[in-house]
Amino acid sequence: MDEITIIEIIKKTLKYSNNYITKGIDDDCAVIKINDNLYLVFTTDMMIKKTHIPSIFKPYEIGGRILTANVSDIASMGAKPLAFLLSISLSEKEANENFIKELYTGLNDFSKLYDCPIVGGDTNKGDELILSGSAIGITDNPIYRKGNVGDWICVTNDLGRVYCALTLYYMFKDKKISNSEFKKLCEKYPKIIEKLRKPIARVKEGILMNKYISGCCDISDGLGKEIKYFKNFELYEDKIYKLIPEDVIEFCEEFNLNPIKVVLNSGEEFELLFTTSKYNKVKDIVKDYSKIYKIGKIIEKGQFIDGEQFYGGGYIHKW
Amino acid sequence: MDEITIIEIIKKTLKYSNNYITKGIDDDCAVIKINDNLYLVFTTDMMIKKTHIPSIFKPYEIGGRILTANVSDIASMGAKPLAFLLSISLSEKEANENFIKELYTGLNDFSKLYDCPIVGGDTNKGDELILSGSAIGITDNPIYRKGNVGDWICVTNDLGRVYCALTLYYMFKDKKISNSEFKKLCEKYPKIIEKLRKPIARVKEGILMNKYISGCCDISDGLGKEIKYFKNFELYEDKIYKLIPEDVIEFCEEFNLNPIKVVLNSGEEFELLFTTSKYNKVKDIVKDYSKIYKIGKIIEKGQFIDGEQFYGGGYIHKW
C-alpha cells in the first residue's frame, strides 16, 4: 500500500461538495470561493517525529518548520497567509517547559516573518511528538498547478541542499561517519545544513508574482515529483545546473552523487516551482527577495528531460 | 505537567498578532475579521487512538467523530461550516482499503449532514492512528464564551449519556464485566451507546440562534469545565435534572452514580451551552432540531450550584 493508492481511495470515497468549493483535493491548498474577489485557501501538513523530524533538530527549528511547511502551501497559491493553528501530541519527553517554550518561540518568530499569527491549537498527550498544522490564506486570484503551452517553467533560488543535508544526516545516523566527522562536514557545508534546519517559505514572492504567473506549486516532495503536476513539460539539464549552488556541486563530487538526481529528489526545499510567459517581469518583481531560474518549458504532450523520457523522483510514503 | 500549564506557556510565548485577528487562543475557534460583515472562524481538533478512540469504535464512527468534533467548534461560534481538512497518521494496521473506505465514508456522510465538504488533507505513515482535523466557518456575528448578568444559561437536548457509555466501555475494557454482559448492557441502554458512537454537532442550531444569544460554547470536555468559561454563574440542580434523560437516571441507579456529577463530567457531548435573555425565542427557533433547557443564570460574581460553591468537573490532559 502506498500514499498514491490511499489518496485514490480517499478521492473516490469523498463525494460531497457544494458551490463554495472551487478546488478540493489535488492542489497545494483547497480553494473556497466567498465571492469573485475573495477566495480562501486552506491547507494542512503533519510532521511525525519518527518519519519527518531528524533527531538533530532543535525544538525551535521544529516550530519554524511546521509553520513553514503549511505557509509554503499558501504561498504556492499566490495567497496571503492569514492564520495558523497547531494540533500537537506531546509524549512525556517533550511535556516540559523548556521544550514547549523553544518550540513555540520558533513558531512565534516565523509567524512574524510570514505575518501569519498563530491563533490556537489542540494540545494532547501521546506516545510520540506529532505536529499537525493548518493554515488559511486569502487571495483574489488563486494559482493552481498548471501551465500554458510555451510557458517557461521556473524555480526560485536553488535546489539540492536539503537532499545533501539529509545524506549527511543519514550517514551520521547509520554510523557510517563519526560524530566528529559529522560536525566537521556540517562546518564545511554550512548552507547545506542551514537549508535543512531553517527552510523559508516564499510568501512575499508568491503574492508579488501572482498576476504574472500561470501556475505554481511549492517543492515539498522534490522537483521530480512536483513537476509531474504540470503534466506536459520538457526540462533542460544545462538550465537546471544554473540553479544548483556551488556547495551542492562540491558535495556531489565529494560523495559521488549526480547533481541532477540530487535536485530532482530534494524535498522540503519550499522553493516555488511556477510557470510564466513573463519571465523578465517576474524576475524583476521578486528581485529583492529571490532569484528565479528557468528550468524548462510547458509543451504540447509528454514529459522529457533533454529530449529523453523523464524518469521522475521525489518521495512517496509506503506502508 | 498538565494541559492548563502547557497552554499558559504557549500563550505567553506566542506574542505575534495583527489586525486581522479578532480572537486568538481562548475560545472554541479563532476569529479572523475580513470586514465588518465577514468573520472567519478557524479550529483544529486532534484524536489519538490510545487517548481518544475507544476500541469498540468502527472506522465509520471514527470518521464521523473527528468531523463532528471540529464542526461543533464552528457551531459554537454561531457560524456556518465551510470546509474541513484531515491530516492522518496511519499505522500498518490501518493502511488497507477496507479501513480507509469505511473511515472516509463516515467522513463523507457527516460532511453532507453538516454541509461541510472535506477538501483535502495530509496522509502519513506513523506508529499509531492519529487524526488531526481543522475546519473553517463563516459568520457576520461570532459568538464567544460569555454572558450578560441576568441571562439564562441553557443547554441543547441532554447531557450524561457519553459519561455512562464510557463507564460501560471501561468496565468492559478493564474486564470488570464480560463480553456478553457488555453486549447485554449495550442493548439495555441503546441511546447511551449511540451518543458515544455517533454524536452530532449542533450546526443548524448554532446558525439559527446566532442573533438571539449572548454567548456560546460546545460541551466537549464536560459541563463542569465548560461552564467556567462563563466566569460568574449559578446553576440549579432541579433544572439540570430536567435535561437528564431517563436512561441516564436508570443507569445511575443501576451503577450507583450521582446523576449531577455524571452530567458535569460528561465530555464529547457536542451539545451547545449558551446564554440568552430571549429563552422563548431561541426555544421556538430551534424547535425542529433540538430541545433547549435552562440550567442556570449569569450572576454578578462567583460560581455556585444551588447556593454552594461550584466544584467543577471535566477532563484535563496530564503528563
PDB file of N, CA, C and O in Angstrom, chain A residues 118-187:
ATOM      1  N   ILE A 118      -0.267  32.836  14.907  1.00  0.00           N
ATOM      2  CA  ILE A 118      -0.685  31.512  15.377  1.00  0.00           C
ATOM      3  C   ILE A 118      -1.841  31.736  16.342  1.00  0.00           C
ATOM      4  O   ILE A 118      -1.675  32.376  17.384  1.00  0.00           O
ATOM      5  N   VAL A 119      -3.004  31.244  15.963  1.00  0.00           N
ATOM      6  CA  VAL A 119      -4.226  31.663  16.646  1.00  0.00           C
ATOM      7  C   VAL A 119      -4.848  30.576  17.528  1.00  0.00           C
ATOM      8  O   VAL A 119      -5.938  30.768  18.071  1.00  0.00           O
ATOM      9  N   GLY A 120      -4.157  29.453  17.682  1.00  0.00           N
ATOM     10  CA  GLY A 120      -4.704  28.437  18.569  1.00  0.00           C
ATOM     11  C   GLY A 120      -4.220  27.057  18.204  1.00  0.00           C
ATOM     12  O   GLY A 120      -3.258  26.900  17.442  1.00  0.00           O
ATOM     13  N   GLY A 121      -4.890  26.045  18.773  1.00  0.00           N
ATOM     14  CA  GLY A 121      -4.500  24.678  18.505  1.00  0.00           C
ATOM     15  C   GLY A 121      -5.183  23.712  19.443  1.00  0.00           C
ATOM     16  O   GLY A 121      -6.157  24.061  20.107  1.00  0.00           O
ATOM     17  N   ASP A 122      -4.654  22.511  19.489  1.00  0.00           N
ATOM     18  CA  ASP A 122      -5.185  21.482  20.367  1.00  0.00           C
ATOM     19  C   ASP A 122      -3.985  20.733  20.930  1.00  0.00           C
ATOM     20  O   ASP A 122      -3.118  20.289  20.178  1.00  0.00           O
ATOM     21  N   THR A 123      -3.923  20.622  22.263  1.00  0.00           N
ATOM     22  CA  THR A 123      -2.764  20.011  22.935  1.00  0.00           C
ATOM     23  C   THR A 123      -3.168  18.663  23.507  1.00  0.00           C
ATOM     24  O   THR A 123      -4.150  18.581  24.241  1.00  0.00           O
ATOM     25  N   ASN A 124      -2.407  17.630  23.154  1.00  0.00           N
ATOM     26  CA  ASN A 124      -2.786  16.275  23.546  1.00  0.00           C
ATOM     27  C   ASN A 124      -1.618  15.482  24.080  1.00  0.00           C
ATOM     28  O   ASN A 124      -0.457  15.772  23.775  1.00  0.00           O
ATOM     29  N   LYS A 125      -1.941  14.448  24.825  1.00  0.00           N
ATOM     30  CA  LYS A 125      -0.937  13.527  25.330  1.00  0.00           C
ATOM     31  C   LYS A 125      -0.850  12.339  24.382  1.00  0.00           C
ATOM     32  O   LYS A 125      -1.887  11.769  24.021  1.00  0.00           O
ATOM     33  N   GLY A 126       0.353  11.988  23.973  1.00  0.00           N
ATOM     34  CA  GLY A 126       0.508  10.854  23.073  1.00  0.00           C
ATOM     35  C   GLY A 126       1.806  10.123  23.332  1.00  0.00           C
ATOM     36  O   GLY A 126       2.535  10.432  24.279  1.00  0.00           O
ATOM     37  N   ASP A 127       2.110   9.149  22.479  1.00  0.00           N
ATOM     38  CA  ASP A 127       3.328   8.355  22.655  1.00  0.00           C
ATOM     39  C   ASP A 127       4.534   8.966  21.972  1.00  0.00           C
ATOM     40  O   ASP A 127       5.669   8.628  22.280  1.00  0.00           O
ATOM     41  N   GLU A 128       4.300   9.836  20.982  1.00  0.00           N
ATOM     42  CA  GLU A 128       5.434  10.478  20.332  1.00  0.00           C
ATOM     43  C   GLU A 128       5.050  11.886  19.897  1.00  0.00           C
ATOM     44  O   GLU A 128       3.868  12.237  19.877  1.00  0.00           O
ATOM     45  N   LEU A 129       6.070  12.656  19.557  1.00  0.00           N
ATOM     46  CA  LEU A 129       5.836  14.029  19.129  1.00  0.00           C
ATOM     47  C   LEU A 129       5.233  14.045  17.720  1.00  0.00           C
ATOM     48  O   LEU A 129       5.832  13.540  16.773  1.00  0.00           O
ATOM     49  N   ILE A 130       4.041  14.608  17.619  1.00  0.00           N
ATOM     50  CA  ILE A 130       3.406  14.778  16.318  1.00  0.00           C
ATOM     51  C   ILE A 130       2.847  16.195  16.253  1.00  0.00           C
ATOM     52  O   ILE A 130       2.210  16.656  17.201  1.00  0.00           O
ATOM     53  N   LEU A 131       3.134  16.869  15.160  1.00  0.00           N
ATOM     54  CA  LEU A 131       2.608  18.220  14.979  1.00  0.00           C
ATOM     55  C   LEU A 131       1.738  18.218  13.733  1.00  0.00           C
ATOM     56  O   LEU A 131       2.159  17.731  12.679  1.00  0.00           O
ATOM     57  N   SER A 132       0.557  18.760  13.865  1.00  0.00           N
ATOM     58  CA  SER A 132      -0.312  18.872  12.705  1.00  0.00           C
ATOM     59  C   SER A 132      -0.783  20.314  12.597  1.00  0.00           C
ATOM     60  O   SER A 132      -1.502  20.811  13.459  1.00  0.00           O
ATOM     61  N   GLY A 133      -0.321  20.976  11.550  1.00  0.00           N
ATOM     62  CA  GLY A 133      -0.657  22.379  11.373  1.00  0.00           C
ATOM     63  C   GLY A 133      -1.742  22.547  10.337  1.00  0.00           C
ATOM     64  O   GLY A 133      -1.966  21.668   9.494  1.00  0.00           O
ATOM     65  N   SER A 134      -2.420  23.682  10.405  1.00  0.00           N
ATOM     66  CA  SER A 134      -3.294  24.066   9.305  1.00  0.00           C
ATOM     67  C   SER A 134      -3.263  25.574   9.165  1.00  0.00           C
ATOM     68  O   SER A 134      -3.098  26.297  10.146  1.00  0.00           O
ATOM     69  N   ALA A 135      -3.372  26.019   7.925  1.00  0.00           N
ATOM     70  CA  ALA A 135      -3.248  27.443   7.659  1.00  0.00           C
ATOM     71  C   ALA A 135      -4.320  27.867   6.669  1.00  0.00           C
ATOM     72  O   ALA A 135      -4.729  27.092   5.800  1.00  0.00           O
ATOM     73  N   ILE A 136      -4.793  29.105   6.845  1.00  0.00           N
ATOM     74  CA  ILE A 136      -5.667  29.684   5.828  1.00  0.00           C
ATOM     75  C   ILE A 136      -5.017  30.929   5.251  1.00  0.00           C
ATOM     76  O   ILE A 136      -4.226  31.609   5.914  1.00  0.00           O
ATOM     77  N   GLY A 137      -5.358  31.191   4.007  1.00  0.00           N
ATOM     78  CA  GLY A 137      -4.853  32.371   3.321  1.00  0.00           C
ATOM     79  C   GLY A 137      -5.962  32.972   2.481  1.00  0.00           C
ATOM     80  O   GLY A 137      -7.058  32.405   2.367  1.00  0.00           O
ATOM     81  N   ILE A 138      -5.652  34.111   1.891  1.00  0.00           N
ATOM     82  CA  ILE A 138      -6.671  34.874   1.167  1.00  0.00           C
ATOM     83  C   ILE A 138      -6.057  35.403  -0.128  1.00  0.00           C
ATOM     84  O   ILE A 138      -4.886  35.797  -0.159  1.00  0.00           O
ATOM     85  N   THR A 139      -6.841  35.398  -1.201  1.00  0.00           N
ATOM     86  CA  THR A 139      -6.362  35.944  -2.478  1.00  0.00           C
ATOM     87  C   THR A 139      -7.561  36.276  -3.363  1.00  0.00           C
ATOM     88  O   THR A 139      -8.654  35.732  -3.158  1.00  0.00           O
ATOM     89  N   ASP A 140      -7.341  37.141  -4.348  1.00  0.00           N
ATOM     90  CA  ASP A 140      -8.391  37.362  -5.346  1.00  0.00           C
ATOM     91  C   ASP A 140      -8.141  36.518  -6.598  1.00  0.00           C
ATOM     92  O   ASP A 140      -8.937  36.553  -7.540  1.00  0.00           O
ATOM     93  N   ASN A 141      -7.032  35.768  -6.596  1.00  0.00           N
ATOM     94  CA  ASN A 141      -6.663  35.020  -7.791  1.00  0.00           C
ATOM     95  C   ASN A 141      -5.838  33.787  -7.426  1.00  0.00           C
ATOM     96  O   ASN A 141      -4.608  33.824  -7.479  1.00  0.00           O
ATOM     97  N   PRO A 142      -6.502  32.693  -7.066  1.00  0.00           N
ATOM     98  CA  PRO A 142      -5.730  31.500  -6.682  1.00  0.00           C
ATOM     99  C   PRO A 142      -4.985  30.898  -7.870  1.00  0.00           C
ATOM    100  O   PRO A 142      -5.527  30.810  -8.971  1.00  0.00           O
ATOM    101  N   ILE A 143      -3.735  30.509  -7.627  1.00  0.00           N
ATOM    102  CA  ILE A 143      -2.873  29.955  -8.680  1.00  0.00           C
ATOM    103  C   ILE A 143      -2.789  28.441  -8.496  1.00  0.00           C
ATOM    104  O   ILE A 143      -2.466  27.969  -7.413  1.00  0.00           O
ATOM    105  N   TYR A 144      -3.065  27.694  -9.567  1.00  0.00           N
ATOM    106  CA  TYR A 144      -3.071  26.234  -9.480  1.00  0.00           C
ATOM    107  C   TYR A 144      -1.798  25.640 -10.087  1.00  0.00           C
ATOM    108  O   TYR A 144      -0.961  26.344 -10.645  1.00  0.00           O
ATOM    109  N   ARG A 145      -1.705  24.311  -9.990  1.00  0.00           N
ATOM    110  CA  ARG A 145      -0.563  23.586 -10.570  1.00  0.00           C
ATOM    111  C   ARG A 145      -0.836  23.339 -12.053  1.00  0.00           C
ATOM    112  O   ARG A 145      -1.430  22.308 -12.404  1.00  0.00           O
ATOM    113  N   LYS A 146      -0.441  24.270 -12.884  1.00  0.00           N
ATOM    114  CA  LYS A 146      -0.665  24.089 -14.317  1.00  0.00           C
ATOM    115  C   LYS A 146       0.180  25.103 -15.085  1.00  0.00           C
ATOM    116  O   LYS A 146       0.856  25.937 -14.477  1.00  0.00           O
ATOM    117  N   GLY A 147       0.125  25.032 -16.380  1.00  0.00           N
ATOM    118  CA  GLY A 147       0.852  25.988 -17.187  1.00  0.00           C
ATOM    119  C   GLY A 147       0.309  25.977 -18.601  1.00  0.00           C
ATOM    120  O   GLY A 147      -0.375  25.021 -18.996  1.00  0.00           O
ATOM    121  N   ASN A 148       0.569  27.045 -19.347  1.00  0.00           N
ATOM    122  CA  ASN A 148       0.125  27.091 -20.744  1.00  0.00           C
ATOM    123  C   ASN A 148       1.277  26.667 -21.652  1.00  0.00           C
ATOM    124  O   ASN A 148       2.448  26.930 -21.347  1.00  0.00           O
ATOM    125  N   VAL A 149       0.934  26.039 -22.769  1.00  0.00           N
ATOM    126  CA  VAL A 149       1.972  25.586 -23.708  1.00  0.00           C
ATOM    127  C   VAL A 149       2.844  26.778 -24.097  1.00  0.00           C
ATOM    128  O   VAL A 149       2.328  27.852 -24.429  1.00  0.00           O
ATOM    129  N   GLY A 150       4.146  26.593 -23.996  1.00  0.00           N
ATOM    130  CA  GLY A 150       5.082  27.663 -24.324  1.00  0.00           C
ATOM    131  C   GLY A 150       5.584  28.432 -23.119  1.00  0.00           C
ATOM    132  O   GLY A 150       6.597  29.128 -23.191  1.00  0.00           O
ATOM    133  N   ASP A 151       4.896  28.314 -21.983  1.00  0.00           N
ATOM    134  CA  ASP A 151       5.355  28.999 -20.764  1.00  0.00           C
ATOM    135  C   ASP A 151       6.718  28.465 -20.312  1.00  0.00           C
ATOM    136  O   ASP A 151       7.006  27.272 -20.435  1.00  0.00           O
ATOM    137  N   TRP A 152       7.502  29.346 -19.756  1.00  0.00           N
ATOM    138  CA  TRP A 152       8.701  28.906 -19.053  1.00  0.00           C
ATOM    139  C   TRP A 152       8.313  28.230 -17.743  1.00  0.00           C
ATOM    140  O   TRP A 152       7.379  28.665 -17.067  1.00  0.00           O
ATOM    141  N   ILE A 153       9.052  27.191 -17.380  1.00  0.00           N
ATOM    142  CA  ILE A 153       8.950  26.587 -16.049  1.00  0.00           C
ATOM    143  C   ILE A 153      10.123  27.123 -15.243  1.00  0.00           C
ATOM    144  O   ILE A 153      11.275  27.044 -15.698  1.00  0.00           O
ATOM    145  N   CYS A 154       9.840  27.697 -14.099  1.00  0.00           N
ATOM    146  CA  CYS A 154      10.882  28.367 -13.305  1.00  0.00           C
ATOM    147  C   CYS A 154      10.877  27.895 -11.857  1.00  0.00           C
ATOM    148  O   CYS A 154       9.877  27.337 -11.369  1.00  0.00           O
ATOM    149  N   VAL A 155      11.996  28.144 -11.189  1.00  0.00           N
ATOM    150  CA  VAL A 155      12.140  27.798  -9.770  1.00  0.00           C
ATOM    151  C   VAL A 155      12.800  28.980  -9.060  1.00  0.00           C
ATOM    152  O   VAL A 155      13.673  29.648  -9.633  1.00  0.00           O
ATOM    153  N   THR A 156      12.382  29.240  -7.817  1.00  0.00           N
ATOM    154  CA  THR A 156      13.033  30.290  -7.031  1.00  0.00           C
ATOM    155  C   THR A 156      14.340  29.760  -6.423  1.00  0.00           C
ATOM    156  O   THR A 156      14.435  28.609  -6.008  1.00  0.00           O
ATOM    157  N   ASN A 157      15.337  30.628  -6.392  1.00  0.00           N
ATOM    158  CA  ASN A 157      16.596  30.417  -5.663  1.00  0.00           C
ATOM    159  C   ASN A 157      17.420  29.206  -6.068  1.00  0.00           C
ATOM    160  O   ASN A 157      18.132  29.267  -7.057  1.00  0.00           O
ATOM    161  N   ASP A 158      17.331  28.113  -5.343  1.00  0.00           N
ATOM    162  CA  ASP A 158      18.200  26.975  -5.619  1.00  0.00           C
ATOM    163  C   ASP A 158      17.562  25.699  -5.096  1.00  0.00           C
ATOM    164  O   ASP A 158      16.632  25.741  -4.300  1.00  0.00           O
ATOM    165  N   LEU A 159      18.078  24.574  -5.570  1.00  0.00           N
ATOM    166  CA  LEU A 159      17.612  23.260  -5.110  1.00  0.00           C
ATOM    167  C   LEU A 159      18.794  22.341  -4.873  1.00  0.00           C
ATOM    168  O   LEU A 159      19.846  22.521  -5.478  1.00  0.00           O
ATOM    169  N   GLY A 160      18.614  21.365  -4.028  1.00  0.00           N
ATOM    170  CA  GLY A 160      19.631  20.335  -3.838  1.00  0.00           C
ATOM    171  C   GLY A 160      20.195  20.263  -2.426  1.00  0.00           C
ATOM    172  O   GLY A 160      20.628  19.191  -1.977  1.00  0.00           O
ATOM    173  N   ARG A 161      20.207  21.413  -1.743  1.00  0.00           N
ATOM    174  CA  ARG A 161      20.871  21.411  -0.434  1.00  0.00           C
ATOM    175  C   ARG A 161      20.209  20.491   0.577  1.00  0.00           C
ATOM    176  O   ARG A 161      20.891  19.852   1.384  1.00  0.00           O
ATOM    177  N   VAL A 162      18.873  20.415   0.563  1.00  0.00           N
ATOM    178  CA  VAL A 162      18.191  19.586   1.571  1.00  0.00           C
ATOM    179  C   VAL A 162      18.545  18.114   1.371  1.00  0.00           C
ATOM    180  O   VAL A 162      18.799  17.391   2.347  1.00  0.00           O
ATOM    181  N   TYR A 163      18.604  17.675   0.129  1.00  0.00           N
ATOM    182  CA  TYR A 163      18.992  16.276  -0.144  1.00  0.00           C
ATOM    183  C   TYR A 163      20.396  16.006   0.391  1.00  0.00           C
ATOM    184  O   TYR A 163      20.646  14.973   1.021  1.00  0.00           O
ATOM    185  N   CYS A 164      21.316  16.925   0.140  1.00  0.00           N
ATOM    186  CA  CYS A 164      22.696  16.754   0.636  1.00  0.00           C
ATOM    187  C   CYS A 164      22.714  16.709   2.161  1.00  0.00           C
ATOM    188  O   CYS A 164      23.402  15.866   2.766  1.00  0.00           O
ATOM    189  N   ALA A 165      21.962  17.607   2.786  1.00  0.00           N
ATOM    190  CA  ALA A 165      21.935  17.656   4.254  1.00  0.00           C
ATOM    191  C   ALA A 165      21.403  16.345   4.823  1.00  0.00           C
ATOM    192  O   ALA A 165      21.937  15.816   5.802  1.00  0.00           O
ATOM    193  N   LEU A 166      20.344  15.812   4.191  1.00  0.00           N
ATOM    194  CA  LEU A 166      19.789  14.542   4.684  1.00  0.00           C
ATOM    195  C   LEU A 166      20.742  13.374   4.428  1.00  0.00           C
ATOM    196  O   LEU A 166      20.814  12.441   5.222  1.00  0.00           O
ATOM    197  N   THR A 167      21.488  13.445   3.315  1.00  0.00           N
ATOM    198  CA  THR A 167      22.509  12.426   3.044  1.00  0.00           C
ATOM    199  C   THR A 167      23.536  12.418   4.181  1.00  0.00           C
ATOM    200  O   THR A 167      23.872  11.354   4.729  1.00  0.00           O
ATOM    201  N   LEU A 168      23.991  13.593   4.545  1.00  0.00           N
ATOM    202  CA  LEU A 168      24.932  13.740   5.670  1.00  0.00           C
ATOM    203  C   LEU A 168      24.326  13.194   6.954  1.00  0.00           C
ATOM    204  O   LEU A 168      24.953  12.408   7.680  1.00  0.00           O
ATOM    205  N   TYR A 169      23.088  13.625   7.215  1.00  0.00           N
ATOM    206  CA  TYR A 169      22.420  13.212   8.456  1.00  0.00           C
ATOM    207  C   TYR A 169      22.295  11.691   8.547  1.00  0.00           C
ATOM    208  O   TYR A 169      22.556  11.087   9.593  1.00  0.00           O
ATOM    209  N   TYR A 170      21.929  11.035   7.422  1.00  0.00           N
ATOM    210  CA  TYR A 170      21.768   9.577   7.468  1.00  0.00           C
ATOM    211  C   TYR A 170      23.108   8.849   7.554  1.00  0.00           C
ATOM    212  O   TYR A 170      23.201   7.780   8.153  1.00  0.00           O
ATOM    213  N   MET A 171      24.163   9.455   6.983  1.00  0.00           N
ATOM    214  CA  MET A 171      25.492   8.846   7.167  1.00  0.00           C
ATOM    215  C   MET A 171      25.833   8.829   8.660  1.00  0.00           C
ATOM    216  O   MET A 171      26.354   7.853   9.197  1.00  0.00           O
ATOM    217  N   PHE A 172      25.485   9.923   9.341  1.00  0.00           N
ATOM    218  CA  PHE A 172      25.739  10.043  10.777  1.00  0.00           C
ATOM    219  C   PHE A 172      24.837   9.090  11.564  1.00  0.00           C
ATOM    220  O   PHE A 172      25.302   8.319  12.429  1.00  0.00           O
ATOM    221  N   LYS A 173      23.555   9.083  11.239  1.00  0.00           N
ATOM    222  CA  LYS A 173      22.581   8.284  11.975  1.00  0.00           C
ATOM    223  C   LYS A 173      22.866   6.783  11.802  1.00  0.00           C
ATOM    224  O   LYS A 173      22.730   6.005  12.745  1.00  0.00           O
ATOM    225  N   ASP A 174      23.260   6.395  10.591  1.00  0.00           N
ATOM    226  CA  ASP A 174      23.546   4.981  10.325  1.00  0.00           C
ATOM    227  C   ASP A 174      24.998   4.625  10.682  1.00  0.00           C
ATOM    228  O   ASP A 174      25.495   3.562  10.310  1.00  0.00           O
ATOM    229  N   LYS A 175      25.643   5.541  11.386  1.00  0.00           N
ATOM    230  CA  LYS A 175      27.009   5.327  11.908  1.00  0.00           C
ATOM    231  C   LYS A 175      28.050   5.047  10.819  1.00  0.00           C
ATOM    232  O   LYS A 175      29.026   4.332  11.055  1.00  0.00           O
ATOM    233  N   LYS A 176      27.830   5.602   9.630  1.00  0.00           N
ATOM    234  CA  LYS A 176      28.844   5.489   8.581  1.00  0.00           C
ATOM    235  C   LYS A 176      29.916   6.554   8.764  1.00  0.00           C
ATOM    236  O   LYS A 176      31.014   6.443   8.203  1.00  0.00           O
ATOM    237  N   ILE A 177      29.577   7.609   9.480  1.00  0.00           N
ATOM    238  CA  ILE A 177      30.580   8.600   9.887  1.00  0.00           C
ATOM    239  C   ILE A 177      30.412   8.862  11.384  1.00  0.00           C
ATOM    240  O   ILE A 177      29.328   8.673  11.942  1.00  0.00           O
ATOM    241  N   SER A 178      31.538   9.278  12.016  1.00  0.00           N
ATOM    242  CA  SER A 178      31.510   9.519  13.464  1.00  0.00           C
ATOM    243  C   SER A 178      30.868  10.878  13.746  1.00  0.00           C
ATOM    244  O   SER A 178      30.672  11.700  12.850  1.00  0.00           O
ATOM    245  N   ASN A 179      30.594  11.108  15.019  1.00  0.00           N
ATOM    246  CA  ASN A 179      30.048  12.378  15.476  1.00  0.00           C
ATOM    247  C   ASN A 179      30.961  13.540  15.054  1.00  0.00           C
ATOM    248  O   ASN A 179      30.487  14.559  14.560  1.00  0.00           O
ATOM    249  N   SER A 180      32.285  13.357  15.231  1.00  0.00           N
ATOM    250  CA  SER A 180      33.199  14.468  14.916  1.00  0.00           C
ATOM    251  C   SER A 180      33.314  14.679  13.400  1.00  0.00           C
ATOM    252  O   SER A 180      33.406  15.809  12.930  1.00  0.00           O
ATOM    253  N   GLU A 181      33.277  13.593  12.636  1.00  0.00           N
ATOM    254  CA  GLU A 181      33.259  13.749  11.163  1.00  0.00           C
ATOM    255  C   GLU A 181      31.998  14.487  10.717  1.00  0.00           C
ATOM    256  O   GLU A 181      32.044  15.356   9.842  1.00  0.00           O
ATOM    257  N   PHE A 182      30.871  14.117  11.343  1.00  0.00           N
ATOM    258  CA  PHE A 182      29.598  14.776  11.019  1.00  0.00           C
ATOM    259  C   PHE A 182      29.702  16.274  11.299  1.00  0.00           C
ATOM    260  O   PHE A 182      29.332  17.105  10.466  1.00  0.00           O
ATOM    261  N   LYS A 183      30.236  16.595  12.469  1.00  0.00           N
ATOM    262  CA  LYS A 183      30.366  18.016  12.827  1.00  0.00           C
ATOM    263  C   LYS A 183      31.261  18.758  11.839  1.00  0.00           C
ATOM    264  O   LYS A 183      30.961  19.887  11.435  1.00  0.00           O
ATOM    265  N   LYS A 184      32.368  18.124  11.475  1.00  0.00           N
ATOM    266  CA  LYS A 184      33.302  18.756  10.520  1.00  0.00           C
ATOM    267  C   LYS A 184      32.622  19.016   9.178  1.00  0.00           C
ATOM    268  O   LYS A 184      32.772  20.078   8.583  1.00  0.00           O
ATOM    269  N   LEU A 185      31.858  18.020   8.713  1.00  0.00           N
ATOM    270  CA  LEU A 185      31.165  18.177   7.430  1.00  0.00           C
ATOM    271  C   LEU A 185      30.079  19.253   7.517  1.00  0.00           C
ATOM    272  O   LEU A 185      29.852  19.996   6.559  1.00  0.00           O
ATOM    273  N   CYS A 186      29.421  19.335   8.672  1.00  0.00           N
ATOM    274  CA  CYS A 186      28.422  20.399   8.864  1.00  0.00           C
ATOM    275  C   CYS A 186      29.096  21.774   8.777  1.00  0.00           C
ATOM    276  O   CYS A 186      28.529  22.725   8.233  1.00  0.00           O
ATOM    277  N   GLU A 187      30.316  21.854   9.317  1.00  0.00           N
ATOM    278  CA  GLU A 187      31.044  23.136   9.250  1.00  0.00           C
ATOM    279  C   GLU A 187      31.535  23.427   7.836  1.00  0.00           C
ATOM    280  O   GLU A 187      31.620  24.573   7.407  1.00  0.00           O
TER     281      GLU A 187
END
